[in-house]
Amino acid sequence: MANLIVLGAQWGDEGKGKIVDLFSERFDMVVRYQGGHNAGHTVYIGETKFVLKLIPSGILRPGVKAVIGNGVVIDPGALMTEIESLEKAGIDVRSQLVISNRAHVIFPFHRMVEKVSESREDRVAIGTTARGIGPCYEDKIGRRGIRMADLVSPQGFEHLYRMLAEDKMTLATAFKVSEVIDFNAILAQYRQFTEKLRPLVRDTSSYVNAAIKAGQNVLFEGAQGTMLDIDHGTYPFVTSSNASAGGACTGAGVAPTRINGIIGVSKAYITRVGAGPFPSEIPGEAGDRIRKAGNEFGSVTGRPRRCGWFDVPLLRYTADINGFDSMIITKLDVLDDLEEIPVCVGYEVDGKAVTDMPATNEEVARIVPIYEVLPGWKTPTKGITSLDQIPTKAMDYLRFLESKTGVEVGCVSNGPERNETIIVPGSKLATLLG
Ligand code: GDP
Ligand code: IMO
Ligand code: MG
């Protein structure tokens, strides 16, 4: 067994939650390392559906420790709601969950700042989840943020809070924000959250490192996807954290030398929520059909997800950034009915082949995707439990993705349930999972 990072290889919603839940049976600890409640990780256990936002999907396995790392931004109200709903479902959250004292805290005025930024006439809106994620990370990088350690500190919090609130009041006045923000009410409310959260807050880097030293197995769960990474994604149409593998080390306080494997989760096609360029996007009715077959609606905001064909250059790019040992192809079943399946195998801009992912959105928007069209298998893959039952043409499709991306397919998911997953025998992933 090993310490693994499981993260999104595309623009998010690849099915990370399902995979992390499934794998966490084999791990002692699952750690979230970035993002906040902008994430929506869906897990089905029989008929019961869970959508995890801040809490690692490992919480659904009794006894598995769930860690919210220092790289995560926490809205205490959203966290309390999530804890309560899991407790209602019979999960012993308080014995499993640990929260970093270095994670930054989201306040309602972060949402106000985001609204201002998203609605400025002279700017293109990012199409964010409106959860205050970006502005909270801005305060973190601006070195004026408030961390969980401050929130639970009996003395320090009020002073820090009033300083930050003052900044936001100045901003609210400058931008003529009509919404009334009751800073004293927020303070009182956050004090209530503090009482409930304090017992869970600690130094999680030392906690995770101690577990690793004791020979325990740790799974690091990414939120969002590499193309939404603040450094490597389609900036500025990205989220405000490092969703890629490097983020796992900084966002959990664990050294790269402790990581044994990095696994990319990718759909058999691709989706994106929010604005920004999307080379292999499927226009019109064909896109609508995939959206319907894959039920592609945001798990946090309910927005329809834009759908596209599998993008090989994009996957090669995210494989380089993350150093994938293996990839997991999810939602293969969604393509079951298609006559033909185009795959984007190359990019051209102005008639010239492009090998590096362009840095500007203007260039990404001008990409002309080069497609190869593969035959569909037109046979249900749902219910299949072993690789040899996969229809030949579906297997050809998977082998095609493998050969074009240069990354092994270590696991195939053919439905949302735990048992609708096939780990490829003899793959590097199978070895890493032990
Ligand atoms: P995440 O953000 O990466 O965890 O992904 P989401 O949970 O936001 O979105 C993935 C959606 O696809 C969820 O509704 C899952 O239940 C569903 N899902 C995951 N794997 C499969 C699969 O192999 N087939 C089908 N049909 N649905 C899947
Ligand atoms: P999971 O973990 C898909 C997108 C938003 C928007 C951009 C910035 O479920 O894969 P933000 O609120 O983060 O500042 O929004 O990022 N986005 C996601 N898209 N899945 C997610 O998470 C996302 N989290 C953020 O739609 O385009
Ligand atoms: Mg999601």
Coordinates of N, CA, C and O in Angstrom, one line a residue, residues 1 94 99-100 129 159 172 185-186 189 260 270-272 276 307 360 424:
M1 N 0.8 -1.2 0.0 CA 0.0 0.0 0.0 C 0.9 1.3 0.0 O 2.1 1.2 0.1
R94 N -17.5 13.4 14.4 CA -16.6 14.0 15.4 C -15.5 13.1 15.8 O -14.4 13.5 16.3
I99 N -9.5 19.2 11.5 CA -9.5 20.4 10.7 C -8.2 21.2 11.0 O -7.8 21.4 12.1
S100 N -7.5 21.6 9.9 CA -6.3 22.3 10.1 C -6.4 23.7 10.8 O -7.3 24.5 10.4
T129 N -18.7 29.9 -8.4 CA -19.8 29.2 -7.6 C -20.4 30.2 -6.6 O -21.3 29.8 -5.8
H159 N -10.0 41.2 17.2 CA -9.2 42.2 16.7 C -8.9 42.0 15.2 O -9.1 42.9 14.4
A172 N -16.9 48.1 0.2 CA -18.4 48.1 0.0 C -18.8 49.6 -0.3 O -19.6 49.8 -1.2
A185 N -23.2 41.1 13.8 CA -24.0 39.8 13.8 C -23.1 38.7 13.3 O -23.2 37.6 13.8
I186 N -22.3 39.0 12.3 CA -21.3 38.0 11.8 C -20.4 37.5 12.9 O -20.2 36.3 13.1
Q189 N -22.2 35.3 15.3 CA -22.5 34.0 14.7 C -21.2 33.1 14.6 O -21.2 31.9 14.9
N260 N 3.6 8.3 -3.0 CA 4.0 7.1 -3.8 C 3.3 7.0 -5.1 O 3.8 6.3 -6.0
I270 N -15.7 15.0 -21.6 CA -15.2 16.1 -20.8 C -16.3 17.1 -20.5 O -17.2 17.2 -21.4
T271 N -16.3 17.7 -19.4 CA -17.3 18.7 -19.1 C -16.6 19.9 -18.4 O -15.5 19.8 -17.9
R272 N -17.3 21.0 -18.5 CA -16.8 22.2 -17.8 C -18.1 23.0 -17.3 O -19.0 23.1 -18.1
G276 N -15.2 30.3 -20.0 CA -13.8 30.0 -20.3 C -13.8 29.1 -21.6 O -14.8 28.5 -21.9
C307 N -20.5 20.2 -22.3 CA -20.0 18.9 -22.6 C -19.1 18.9 -23.8 O -19.4 19.6 -24.8
T360 N -2.7 32.0 -23.2 CA -3.8 33.0 -23.2 C -5.1 32.4 -23.6 O -5.1 31.5 -24.5
V424 N -8.1 -2.3 -13.2 CA -7.5 -3.2 -14.2 C -6.4 -4.0 -13.6 O -5.4 -3.5 -13.0

